[in-house]
CSV table of C-alpha atoms in Angstrom, one decimal:
chain,number,residue,atom,x,y,z
A,727,MET,CA,-17.8,-15.7,6.8
A,728,LYS,CA,-15.1,-13.6,8.3
A,729,ASP,CA,-15.8,-9.9,8.7
A,730,LEU,CA,-12.8,-7.6,9.0
A,731,SER,CA,-14.9,-4.4,9.6
A,732,ASN,CA,-13.7,-2.3,12.5
A,733,GLU,CA,-13.9,1.4,13.6
A,734,ASN,CA,-11.7,2.5,10.7
A,735,VAL,CA,-12.7,0.1,7.8
A,736,VAL,CA,-15.8,-1.6,6.5
A,737,HIS,CA,-15.6,-5.0,4.9
A,738,ILE,CA,-17.9,-5.2,1.8
A,739,ILE,CA,-19.0,-8.2,-0.2
A,740,LYS,CA,-20.9,-7.7,-3.4
A,741,ASN,CA,-21.5,-10.2,-6.1
A,742,GLY,CA,-18.8,-12.4,-4.8
A,743,VAL,CA,-16.2,-9.6,-4.7
A,744,GLN,CA,-14.7,-8.6,-1.3
A,745,TYR,CA,-12.9,-5.5,-0.4
A,746,LEU,CA,-12.2,-3.0,2.4
A,747,GLN,CA,-13.0,0.7,2.4
A,748,PHE,CA,-11.9,3.3,4.9
A,749,ARG,CA,-14.7,5.0,6.7
A,750,LYS,CA,-12.7,8.3,6.6
A,751,LEU,CA,-12.4,8.2,2.8
A,752,LEU,CA,-16.0,7.3,2.4
A,753,GLU,CA,-16.8,10.8,3.8
A,754,TYR,CA,-15.5,12.0,0.4
A,755,LYS,CA,-17.2,9.4,-1.8
A,756,ASP,CA,-18.5,12.1,-4.1
A,757,ILE,CA,-14.9,13.0,-4.9
A,758,ILE,CA,-12.9,9.7,-4.7
A,759,THR,CA,-13.4,6.0,-5.0
A,760,HIS,CA,-11.1,3.6,-3.3
A,761,ALA,CA,-10.7,0.0,-2.0
A,762,TYR,CA,-8.3,-2.6,-0.8
A,763,SER,CA,-9.1,-6.1,-2.3
A,764,LEU,CA,-9.7,-9.1,-0.2
A,765,GLY,CA,-9.8,-12.8,-1.0
A,766,ILE,CA,-6.9,-15.2,-1.8
A,767,ASP,CA,-8.9,-16.5,-4.7
A,768,THR,CA,-8.1,-13.3,-6.5
A,769,ASN,CA,-4.6,-12.4,-7.7
A,770,TYR,CA,-3.6,-9.0,-9.1
A,771,ARG,CA,-0.2,-10.1,-10.3
A,772,THR,CA,0.4,-9.0,-14.0
A,773,ALA,CA,4.1,-10.0,-14.2
A,774,LYS,CA,6.7,-11.9,-12.3
A,775,PRO,CA,8.9,-10.1,-9.8
A,776,ASN,CA,11.7,-9.9,-12.4
A,777,LYS,CA,9.2,-8.4,-14.8
A,778,GLU,CA,9.0,-11.5,-17.0
A,779,LYS,CA,5.7,-12.4,-18.4
A,780,ILE,CA,3.4,-14.7,-16.5
A,781,PRO,CA,1.4,-17.4,-18.3
A,782,GLU,CA,-1.4,-16.0,-20.5
A,783,ASP,CA,-4.2,-17.7,-18.4
A,784,GLU,CA,-2.8,-16.1,-15.2
A,785,PHE,CA,-2.6,-12.7,-16.8
A,786,ALA,CA,-6.1,-13.0,-18.1
A,787,LYS,CA,-7.4,-13.9,-14.6
A,788,ALA,CA,-5.6,-10.9,-13.1
A,789,ILE,CA,-7.3,-8.6,-15.6
A,790,ARG,CA,-10.6,-10.3,-14.8
A,791,ASP,CA,-10.0,-9.7,-11.1
A,792,TYR,CA,-9.3,-6.0,-11.8
A,793,LYS,CA,-12.4,-5.8,-13.9
A,794,ASN,CA,-14.6,-7.4,-11.3
A,795,ILE,CA,-13.5,-5.2,-8.4
A,796,CYS,CA,-13.7,-2.1,-10.6
A,797,ASN,CA,-17.2,-3.0,-11.8
A,798,GLU,CA,-18.4,-3.2,-8.2
A,799,LEU,CA,-16.8,0.2,-7.5
A,800,ASN,CA,-18.3,1.8,-10.6
A,801,MET,CA,-14.8,2.3,-12.0
A,802,ASN,CA,-13.7,1.6,-15.6
A,803,TYR,CA,-10.9,-1.0,-15.1
A,804,LEU,CA,-9.2,0.2,-18.3
A,805,ASN,CA,-8.2,3.3,-16.4
A,806,VAL,CA,-6.0,1.3,-14.0
A,807,GLY,CA,-2.4,2.4,-13.9
A,808,LYS,CA,-0.1,0.0,-12.0
A,809,THR,CA,3.4,0.3,-10.6
A,810,ASN,CA,6.2,-2.1,-11.4
A,811,GLN,CA,7.3,-2.3,-7.8
A,812,GLU,CA,10.9,-2.9,-7.0
A,813,HIS,CA,11.2,-1.8,-3.3
A,814,THR,CA,12.5,1.7,-4.3
A,815,ASN,CA,11.5,5.1,-2.9
A,816,ASN,CA,10.6,6.4,-6.3
A,817,ILE,CA,7.3,8.2,-6.8
A,818,GLN,CA,5.9,9.1,-10.3
A,819,ILE,CA,3.3,11.7,-11.2
A,820,VAL,CA,0.6,10.4,-13.5
A,821,ASP,CA,-0.8,13.0,-15.9
A,822,THR,CA,-2.5,10.8,-18.5
A,823,LYS,CA,-3.5,7.3,-19.5
A,824,ILE,CA,-0.9,5.7,-21.8
A,825,ASN,CA,-2.6,2.7,-23.4
A,826,VAL,CA,-5.7,3.7,-25.3
A,827,ASN,CA,-7.7,0.5,-25.1
A,828,ASP,CA,-5.9,-1.4,-22.4
A,829,MET,CA,-4.9,-1.1,-18.7
A,830,ASP,CA,-1.6,0.7,-18.0
A,831,VAL,CA,0.1,-2.4,-16.6
A,832,ASN,CA,3.6,-3.8,-17.2
A,833,LEU,CA,4.7,-0.5,-18.7
A,834,GLU,CA,8.4,0.4,-18.9
A,835,LYS,CA,7.4,3.9,-17.8
A,836,TYR,CA,6.5,2.5,-14.4
A,837,ASN,CA,9.7,0.5,-13.8
A,838,ASP,CA,11.5,1.2,-10.6
A,839,THR,CA,8.3,2.9,-9.3
A,840,ASP,CA,6.7,2.2,-5.9
A,841,GLY,CA,4.2,5.1,-5.8
A,842,LEU,CA,1.9,7.1,-8.0
A,843,ILE,CA,0.4,10.6,-7.5
A,844,THR,CA,-2.2,12.5,-9.6
A,845,ASN,CA,-4.7,15.3,-9.5
A,846,LYS,CA,-6.4,14.1,-12.7
A,847,GLN,CA,-9.8,12.5,-12.7
A,848,ASN,CA,-10.6,9.0,-13.9
A,849,LEU,CA,-7.1,7.7,-13.4
A,850,ILE,CA,-7.1,4.6,-11.1
A,851,LEU,CA,-3.8,4.3,-9.2
A,852,SER,CA,-3.0,0.7,-8.2
A,853,THR,CA,-0.3,-0.8,-6.0
A,854,THR,CA,-0.1,-4.5,-5.0
A,855,ASN,CA,1.1,-6.3,-1.9
A,856,ALA,CA,1.5,-9.6,0.0
A,857,ASP,CA,2.6,-8.3,3.5
A,858,CYS,CA,4.1,-5.0,2.4
A,859,ILE,CA,2.4,-1.7,3.5
A,860,LEU,CA,0.2,0.1,1.0
A,861,MET,CA,-0.8,3.7,1.8
A,862,LEU,CA,-3.6,5.7,0.2
A,863,PHE,CA,-3.1,9.5,0.4
A,864,PHE,CA,-5.8,12.1,-0.3
A,865,ASP,CA,-5.8,15.8,0.0
A,866,PRO,CA,-9.5,17.0,-0.2
A,867,ILE,CA,-8.4,20.7,-0.6
A,868,THR,CA,-6.2,20.3,-3.7
A,869,LYS,CA,-7.9,17.1,-4.7
A,870,THR,CA,-4.7,15.2,-5.0
A,871,ILE,CA,-4.4,11.4,-4.5
A,872,ALA,CA,-1.4,9.1,-4.1
A,873,ASN,CA,-0.9,5.3,-3.8
A,874,VAL,CA,2.3,4.1,-2.2
A,875,HIS,CA,3.9,0.7,-1.7
A,876,SER,CA,6.3,0.6,1.3
A,877,GLY,CA,7.8,-2.8,2.2
A,878,TRP,CA,10.5,-2.9,4.9
A,879,LYS,CA,13.0,-1.7,2.3
A,880,GLY,CA,10.7,1.1,1.2
A,881,THR,CA,10.2,2.1,4.8
A,882,LEU,CA,14.0,2.2,5.4
A,883,GLN,CA,14.2,4.5,2.3
A,884,ARG,CA,11.3,6.7,3.7
A,885,ILE,CA,9.1,6.4,0.6
A,886,ALA,CA,6.2,7.8,2.5
A,887,VAL,CA,8.2,11.0,3.2
A,888,ASN,CA,9.0,11.2,-0.5
A,889,ALA,CA,5.3,10.9,-1.4
A,890,VAL,CA,4.2,13.7,1.0
A,891,GLU,CA,7.1,16.0,0.0
A,892,LYS,CA,6.1,15.5,-3.7
A,893,MET,CA,2.5,16.3,-2.9
A,894,VAL,CA,3.6,19.5,-1.1
A,895,ASN,CA,6.1,20.6,-3.7
A,896,GLU,CA,4.4,19.6,-6.9
A,897,PHE,CA,0.7,20.0,-6.0
A,898,LYS,CA,0.9,22.7,-3.3
A,899,CYS,CA,-0.7,20.4,-0.6
A,900,ASN,CA,-0.6,21.3,3.0
A,901,PRO,CA,0.5,18.4,5.2
A,902,GLN,CA,-2.2,19.2,7.7
A,903,ASP,CA,-4.9,18.6,5.0
A,904,ILE,CA,-3.5,15.2,3.8
A,905,ILE,CA,-5.2,12.0,4.9
A,906,CYS,CA,-3.2,8.8,4.9
A,907,CYS,CA,-4.9,5.4,5.1
A,908,ILE,CA,-2.8,2.3,5.9
A,909,CYS,CA,-4.0,-0.9,4.3
A,910,PRO,CA,-3.6,-4.5,5.7
A,911,SER,CA,0.0,-5.6,6.0
A,912,ILE,CA,2.4,-7.7,8.1
A,913,ARG,CA,2.4,-6.3,11.6
A,914,LYS,CA,4.9,-6.3,14.5
A,915,CYS,CA,3.4,-9.6,15.7
A,916,HIS,CA,4.8,-11.4,12.6
A,917,PHE,CA,7.5,-9.1,11.2
A,918,GLU,CA,10.4,-11.0,12.6
A,919,VAL,CA,14.0,-10.1,11.5
A,920,ASP,CA,17.6,-11.1,12.1
A,921,GLU,CA,20.2,-8.9,13.5
A,922,ASP,CA,21.4,-7.6,10.2
A,923,VAL,CA,18.0,-6.1,9.3
A,924,LYS,CA,17.5,-4.9,12.9
A,925,GLU,CA,20.8,-2.9,12.7
A,926,LEU,CA,19.7,-1.3,9.4
A,927,PHE,CA,16.5,0.0,11.1
A,928,GLU,CA,18.5,1.2,14.1
A,929,LYS,CA,21.0,3.1,11.9
A,930,GLU,CA,18.4,4.7,9.6
A,931,PHE,CA,16.0,5.7,12.4
A,932,LEU,CA,18.3,7.1,15.0
A,933,ASP,CA,16.0,10.1,15.1
A,934,LEU,CA,13.2,7.9,16.3
A,935,LYS,CA,15.4,6.2,18.9
A,936,ILE,CA,13.9,2.9,18.0
A,937,HIS,CA,16.6,1.0,19.9
A,938,LYS,CA,15.1,2.4,23.0
A,939,ARG,CA,11.4,2.0,22.1
A,940,ILE,CA,9.8,-1.3,23.0
A,941,ASP,CA,6.7,-0.3,21.0
A,942,ILE,CA,8.7,-0.2,17.7
A,943,MET,CA,11.3,-2.9,18.2
A,944,GLU,CA,11.1,-5.9,20.6
A,945,LYS,CA,13.7,-8.6,21.0
A,946,GLN,CA,12.5,-12.2,21.3
A,947,LYS,CA,13.5,-13.9,24.6
A,948,GLU,CA,16.6,-16.1,24.3
A,949,GLN,CA,16.8,-15.6,20.5
A,950,GLN,CA,18.7,-13.2,18.2
A,951,LYS,CA,15.4,-12.2,16.6
A,952,TRP,CA,13.6,-8.9,16.7
A,953,ASN,CA,10.0,-7.9,15.8
A,954,ILE,CA,9.7,-4.5,14.2
A,955,ASP,CA,6.6,-2.3,13.9
A,956,THR,CA,7.1,-0.8,10.4
A,957,VAL,CA,3.5,0.6,10.5
A,958,LEU,CA,4.3,2.6,13.6
A,959,ILE,CA,7.6,3.9,12.0
A,960,ASN,CA,5.6,5.2,9.0
A,961,LYS,CA,3.1,6.8,11.3
A,962,ILE,CA,5.8,8.7,13.2
A,963,MET,CA,7.5,9.8,10.0
A,964,LEU,CA,4.1,11.1,8.7
A,965,GLU,CA,3.3,13.0,11.9
A,966,ARG,CA,6.8,14.6,11.8
A,967,LEU,CA,6.0,15.9,8.3
A,968,GLY,CA,2.9,17.6,9.7
A,969,LEU,CA,0.1,15.2,9.1
A,970,LYS,CA,-2.5,15.3,11.8
A,971,GLN,CA,-2.6,12.2,14.0
A,972,GLU,CA,-6.3,11.9,13.4
A,973,ASN,CA,-5.7,12.0,9.6
A,974,ILE,CA,-3.4,8.9,9.7
A,975,ILE,CA,-5.9,6.1,9.7
A,976,ASP,CA,-4.6,2.5,10.2
A,977,CYS,CA,-6.9,-0.4,9.4
A,978,GLY,CA,-5.0,-2.4,12.1
A,979,ILE,CA,-5.2,-5.6,10.2
A,980,CYS,CA,-2.3,-8.1,9.9
A,981,SER,CA,-2.0,-10.0,6.6
A,982,VAL,CA,-0.3,-12.9,8.3
A,983,CYS,CA,-3.0,-13.2,11.0
A,984,ASN,CA,-5.6,-13.1,8.3
A,985,SER,CA,-3.9,-15.1,5.6
A,986,ASP,CA,-7.1,-17.0,4.9
A,987,ILE,CA,-8.5,-13.9,3.3
A,988,ILE,CA,-5.4,-11.6,2.6
A,989,HIS,CA,-2.4,-12.6,0.6
A,990,SER,CA,0.8,-13.1,2.6
A,991,TYR,CA,4.2,-13.8,1.2
A,992,ARG,CA,5.4,-15.2,4.6
A,993,VAL,CA,2.5,-17.7,4.6
A,994,GLU,CA,2.1,-18.5,0.9
A,995,LYS,CA,5.9,-18.4,0.1
A,996,GLN,CA,6.7,-19.3,-3.5
A,997,GLY,CA,3.8,-18.7,-5.8
A,998,TYR,CA,2.3,-16.1,-3.5
A,999,GLY,CA,-0.6,-14.0,-4.8
A,1000,LEU,CA,-1.1,-10.2,-4.6
A,1001,GLY,CA,-3.8,-8.0,-3.3
A,1002,THR,CA,-4.3,-4.5,-4.6
A,1003,ALA,CA,-5.2,-1.0,-3.3
A,1004,LEU,CA,-7.0,1.3,-5.7
A,1005,ILE,CA,-7.8,5.0,-5.6
A,1006,GLU,CA,-9.4,7.3,-8.2
A,1007,LEU,CA,-10.6,10.9,-8.4
A,1008,LYS,CA,-14.1,10.9,-9.9
Protein backbone atom coordinates (compact mmCIF):
# COMPACT_ATOMS: atom_id res chain seq x y z
CA MET A 1 0.00 0.00 0.00
CA LYS A 2 1.25 3.49 -0.88
CA ASP A 3 2.86 5.45 1.93
CA LEU A 4 2.93 9.24 1.49
CA SER A 5 5.00 9.87 4.61
CA ASN A 6 7.95 12.24 4.19
CA GLU A 7 10.02 14.62 6.31
CA ASN A 8 7.00 16.89 6.90
CA VAL A 9 4.01 14.54 7.11
CA VAL A 10 3.17 11.09 8.38
CA HIS A 11 0.68 8.81 6.60
CA ILE A 12 -1.53 7.02 9.13
CA ILE A 13 -3.89 4.10 8.55
CA LYS A 14 -6.16 3.07 11.42
CA ASN A 15 -9.19 0.81 11.18
CA GLY A 16 -9.41 1.35 7.43
CA VAL A 17 -9.23 5.17 7.76
CA GLN A 18 -6.30 6.97 6.09
CA TYR A 19 -5.03 10.48 6.71
CA LEU A 20 -1.95 12.66 6.83
CA GLN A 21 -0.70 14.60 9.84
CA PHE A 22 2.00 17.25 9.87
CA ARG A 23 4.96 16.42 12.07
CA LYS A 24 5.24 20.07 13.14
CA LEU A 25 1.63 20.22 14.35
CA LEU A 26 2.04 16.90 16.15
CA GLU A 27 4.49 18.72 18.42
CA TYR A 28 1.37 20.45 19.78
CA LYS A 29 -0.90 17.41 19.97
CA ASP A 30 -1.81 18.28 23.55
CA ILE A 31 -3.35 21.52 22.23
CA ILE A 32 -4.68 20.73 18.75
CA THR A 33 -5.87 17.83 16.64
CA HIS A 34 -5.62 17.91 12.86
CA ALA A 35 -5.59 15.74 9.75
CA TYR A 36 -5.88 15.71 5.98
CA SER A 37 -8.01 12.83 4.70
CA LEU A 38 -6.76 10.27 2.20
CA GLY A 39 -8.55 7.71 0.05
CA ILE A 40 -10.79 8.19 -2.97
CA ASP A 41 -13.28 5.77 -1.45
CA THR A 42 -14.22 8.60 0.94
CA ASN A 43 -16.05 11.75 -0.15
CA TYR A 44 -16.68 14.73 2.11
CA ARG A 45 -19.06 16.49 -0.27
CA THR A 46 -22.25 17.56 1.54
CA ALA A 47 -23.80 19.62 -1.27
CA LYS A 48 -23.39 20.26 -4.98
CA PRO A 49 -21.12 23.14 -6.07
CA ASN A 50 -24.24 25.28 -6.64
CA LYS A 51 -25.35 24.42 -3.08
CA GLU A 52 -28.19 22.16 -4.24
CA LYS A 53 -28.80 19.06 -2.17
CA ILE A 54 -27.06 15.83 -3.08
CA PRO A 55 -28.91 12.48 -2.96
CA GLU A 56 -29.69 11.34 0.57
CA ASP A 57 -27.48 8.26 0.34
CA GLU A 58 -24.49 10.37 -0.76
CA PHE A 59 -25.08 12.84 2.04
CA ALA A 60 -25.36 10.01 4.57
CA LYS A 61 -22.06 8.54 3.32
CA ALA A 62 -20.32 11.93 3.63
CA ILE A 63 -21.48 12.18 7.24
CA ARG A 64 -20.26 8.63 7.89
CA ASP A 65 -16.88 9.50 6.39
CA TYR A 66 -16.64 12.54 8.68
CA LYS A 67 -17.66 10.40 11.64
CA ASN A 68 -15.10 7.72 10.81
CA ILE A 69 -12.11 10.03 10.52
CA CYS A 70 -13.16 12.04 13.57
CA ASN A 71 -13.53 8.86 15.62
CA GLU A 72 -9.96 7.86 14.78
CA LEU A 73 -8.77 11.32 15.82
CA ASN A 74 -10.78 11.24 19.07
CA MET A 75 -12.91 14.13 17.83
CA ASN A 76 -16.67 14.48 18.10
CA TYR A 77 -17.81 14.69 14.47
CA LEU A 78 -20.89 16.71 15.52
CA ASN A 79 -18.51 19.61 16.21
CA VAL A 80 -17.54 19.93 12.54
CA GLY A 81 -18.16 23.32 10.95
CA LYS A 82 -17.70 23.33 7.17
CA THR A 83 -17.35 26.17 4.69
CA ASN A 84 -19.60 26.50 1.63
CA GLN A 85 -16.65 27.30 -0.60
CA GLU A 86 -17.09 29.54 -3.61
CA HIS A 87 -13.50 30.54 -4.47
CA THR A 88 -13.74 33.83 -2.57
CA ASN A 89 -11.23 35.46 -0.24
CA ASN A 90 -13.77 35.64 2.59
CA ILE A 91 -12.77 34.45 6.08
CA GLN A 92 -15.25 34.00 8.93
CA ILE A 93 -14.62 33.85 12.65
CA VAL A 94 -16.31 30.89 14.35
CA ASP A 95 -17.36 31.61 17.93
CA THR A 96 -19.88 28.87 18.60
CA LYS A 97 -21.52 25.79 17.23
CA ILE A 98 -24.83 26.51 15.46
CA ASN A 99 -26.65 23.18 15.15
CA VAL A 100 -27.25 21.59 18.54
CA ASN A 101 -27.48 17.96 17.46
CA ASP A 102 -25.99 17.99 13.96
CA MET A 103 -22.83 19.01 12.15
CA ASP A 104 -22.63 22.61 10.98
CA VAL A 105 -22.68 21.82 7.26
CA ASN A 106 -24.60 23.42 4.38
CA LEU A 107 -25.41 26.43 6.57
CA GLU A 108 -26.34 29.73 4.98
CA LYS A 109 -24.06 31.43 7.49
CA TYR A 110 -21.04 29.90 5.76
CA ASN A 111 -22.04 30.80 2.18
CA ASP A 112 -19.39 32.74 0.26
CA THR A 113 -16.82 31.56 2.79
CA ASP A 114 -13.48 29.92 2.05
CA GLY A 115 -11.80 30.11 5.42
CA LEU A 116 -12.60 29.78 9.12
CA ILE A 117 -10.77 31.04 12.22
CA THR A 118 -11.37 30.36 15.90
CA ASN A 119 -9.74 30.44 19.32
CA LYS A 120 -12.55 28.39 20.86
CA GLN A 121 -12.08 24.79 21.93
CA ASN A 122 -13.97 21.81 20.52
CA LEU A 123 -14.89 23.46 17.23
CA ILE A 124 -13.63 21.42 14.27
CA LEU A 125 -12.86 23.62 11.26
CA SER A 126 -13.28 21.81 7.93
CA THR A 127 -12.43 22.74 4.36
CA THR A 128 -12.56 20.44 1.33
CA ASN A 129 -10.60 20.11 -1.90
CA ALA A 130 -9.92 18.22 -5.09
CA ASP A 131 -6.69 19.89 -6.33
CA CYS A 132 -7.14 23.27 -4.57
CA ILE A 133 -4.77 24.28 -1.78
CA LEU A 134 -5.90 23.83 1.83
CA MET A 135 -3.86 25.56 4.52
CA LEU A 136 -3.95 24.86 8.26
CA PHE A 137 -2.82 27.77 10.45
CA PHE A 138 -1.92 27.58 14.14
CA ASP A 139 -0.58 30.15 16.57
CA PRO A 140 0.63 28.30 19.70
CA ILE A 141 0.96 31.54 21.68
CA THR A 142 -2.61 32.86 21.32
CA LYS A 143 -3.98 29.36 20.63
CA THR A 144 -5.71 30.43 17.44
CA ILE A 145 -6.40 28.13 14.48
CA ALA A 146 -7.55 28.71 10.91
CA ASN A 147 -8.45 26.50 7.97
CA VAL A 148 -8.30 28.08 4.51
CA HIS A 149 -9.29 26.94 1.01
CA SER A 150 -7.24 28.62 -1.73
CA GLY A 151 -7.83 27.47 -5.29
CA TRP A 152 -6.13 29.41 -8.07
CA LYS A 153 -8.87 32.04 -7.82
CA GLY A 154 -8.42 32.28 -4.06
CA THR A 155 -4.67 32.57 -4.55
CA LEU A 156 -5.22 35.44 -7.01
CA GLN A 157 -7.38 37.11 -4.36
CA ARG A 158 -4.69 36.49 -1.71
CA ILE A 159 -6.99 34.70 0.73
CA ALA A 160 -3.97 33.50 2.73
CA VAL A 161 -3.06 37.15 3.33
CA ASN A 162 -6.62 37.85 4.51
CA ALA A 163 -6.42 34.92 6.93
CA VAL A 164 -3.15 36.04 8.52
CA GLU A 165 -4.28 39.66 8.72
CA LYS A 166 -7.48 38.60 10.48
CA MET A 167 -5.49 36.45 12.91
CA VAL A 168 -3.29 39.48 13.65
CA ASN A 169 -6.06 42.07 13.85
CA GLU A 170 -8.78 40.04 15.58
CA PHE A 171 -6.74 37.64 17.73
CA LYS A 172 -3.55 39.64 18.36
CA CYS A 173 -1.37 37.01 16.71
CA ASN A 174 2.24 37.76 15.84
CA PRO A 175 3.05 36.55 12.29
CA GLN A 176 6.37 35.19 13.55
CA ASP A 177 4.48 32.78 15.81
CA ILE A 178 2.06 31.52 13.15
CA ILE A 179 2.58 28.06 11.66
CA CYS A 180 1.08 27.32 8.24
CA CYS A 181 0.83 23.77 6.91
CA ILE A 182 0.04 23.25 3.22
CA CYS A 183 -1.96 20.12 2.39
CA PRO A 184 -1.85 18.04 -0.82
CA SER A 185 -2.94 19.93 -3.93
CA ILE A 186 -2.26 20.24 -7.63
CA ARG A 187 1.34 21.29 -8.16
CA LYS A 188 3.28 23.12 -10.82
CA CYS A 189 3.90 19.84 -12.63
CA HIS A 190 0.17 19.61 -13.47
CA PHE A 191 -1.29 23.10 -13.01
CA GLU A 192 -1.35 23.96 -16.71
CA VAL A 193 -3.15 27.14 -17.78
CA ASP A 194 -3.86 29.10 -20.95
CA GLU A 195 -2.65 32.61 -21.65
CA ASP A 196 -5.72 34.31 -20.13
CA VAL A 197 -5.08 32.83 -16.68
CA LYS A 198 -1.32 33.34 -17.03
CA GLU A 199 -1.94 37.04 -17.64
CA LEU A 200 -4.16 37.27 -14.54
CA PHE A 201 -1.31 35.93 -12.41
CA GLU A 202 1.25 38.24 -14.03
CA LYS A 203 -0.95 41.28 -13.43
CA GLU A 204 -1.85 40.44 -9.81
CA PHE A 205 1.62 39.41 -8.72
CA LEU A 206 3.76 42.09 -10.32
CA ASP A 207 5.36 42.49 -6.90
CA LEU A 208 6.59 38.89 -7.10
CA LYS A 209 7.96 39.43 -10.63
CA ILE A 210 6.59 36.03 -11.58
CA HIS A 211 6.97 36.80 -15.28
CA LYS A 212 10.73 36.68 -14.65
CA ARG A 213 10.79 33.70 -12.29
CA ILE A 214 11.09 30.27 -13.87
CA ASP A 215 10.45 28.67 -10.46
CA ILE A 216 6.94 30.17 -10.35
CA MET A 217 5.82 30.18 -13.98
CA GLU A 218 7.20 28.11 -16.85
CA LYS A 219 6.11 28.13 -20.48
CA GLN A 220 5.75 24.82 -22.22
CA LYS A 221 7.92 24.44 -25.28
CA GLU A 222 6.18 25.21 -28.57
CA GLN A 223 2.80 25.62 -26.85
CA GLN A 224 0.83 28.59 -25.55
CA LYS A 225 0.51 26.87 -22.18
CA TRP A 226 2.06 27.74 -18.84
CA ASN A 227 2.62 25.82 -15.60
CA ILE A 228 2.17 27.94 -12.47
CA ASP A 229 3.36 27.15 -8.94
CA THR A 230 0.50 28.45 -6.79
CA VAL A 231 1.97 26.80 -3.69
CA LEU A 232 5.18 28.80 -4.08
CA ILE A 233 3.18 32.00 -4.62
CA ASN A 234 1.37 31.42 -1.32
CA LYS A 235 4.65 30.70 0.45
CA ILE A 236 6.15 33.96 -0.77
CA MET A 237 3.06 35.94 0.29
CA LEU A 238 3.17 34.38 3.75
CA GLU A 239 6.88 35.09 4.17
CA ARG A 240 6.30 38.72 3.21
CA LEU A 241 3.65 38.95 5.92
CA GLY A 242 6.27 37.95 8.48
CA LEU A 243 5.83 34.18 8.82
CA LYS A 244 9.13 32.44 9.38
CA GLN A 245 10.29 30.25 6.52
CA GLU A 246 10.64 27.30 8.88
CA ASN A 247 7.02 27.77 10.00
CA ILE A 248 5.64 27.37 6.47
CA ILE A 249 5.50 23.61 6.12
CA ASP A 250 4.56 22.13 2.75
CA CYS A 251 3.68 18.46 2.47
CA GLY A 252 5.05 18.56 -1.10
CA ILE A 253 2.41 16.14 -2.36
CA CYS A 254 0.65 16.58 -5.72
CA SER A 255 -2.99 15.49 -5.86
CA VAL A 256 -2.78 14.72 -9.60
CA CYS A 257 0.38 12.63 -9.26
CA ASN A 258 -1.34 10.70 -6.43
CA SER A 259 -4.91 10.62 -7.76
CA ASP A 260 -5.17 6.95 -6.78
CA ILE A 261 -5.33 8.05 -3.15
CA ILE A 262 -6.17 11.79 -3.27
CA HIS A 263 -9.20 13.33 -4.98
CA SER A 264 -8.31 15.34 -8.08
CA TYR A 265 -10.78 17.38 -10.13
CA ARG A 266 -8.48 17.30 -13.14
CA VAL A 267 -8.33 13.51 -13.08
CA GLU A 268 -11.84 12.59 -11.93
CA LYS A 269 -13.58 15.42 -13.82
CA GLN A 270 -17.40 15.37 -13.52
CA GLY A 271 -18.52 13.63 -10.36
CA TYR A 272 -15.22 14.30 -8.60
CA GLY A 273 -15.02 13.62 -4.88
CA LEU A 274 -13.63 15.81 -2.12
CA GLY A 275 -11.03 15.33 0.57
CA THR A 276 -11.05 17.32 3.79
CA ALA A 277 -8.63 19.08 6.12
CA LEU A 278 -9.61 19.26 9.79
CA ILE A 279 -8.22 21.18 12.73
CA GLU A 280 -9.51 21.61 16.30
CA LEU A 281 -8.36 23.14 19.56
CA LYS A 282 -8.70 20.61 22.34
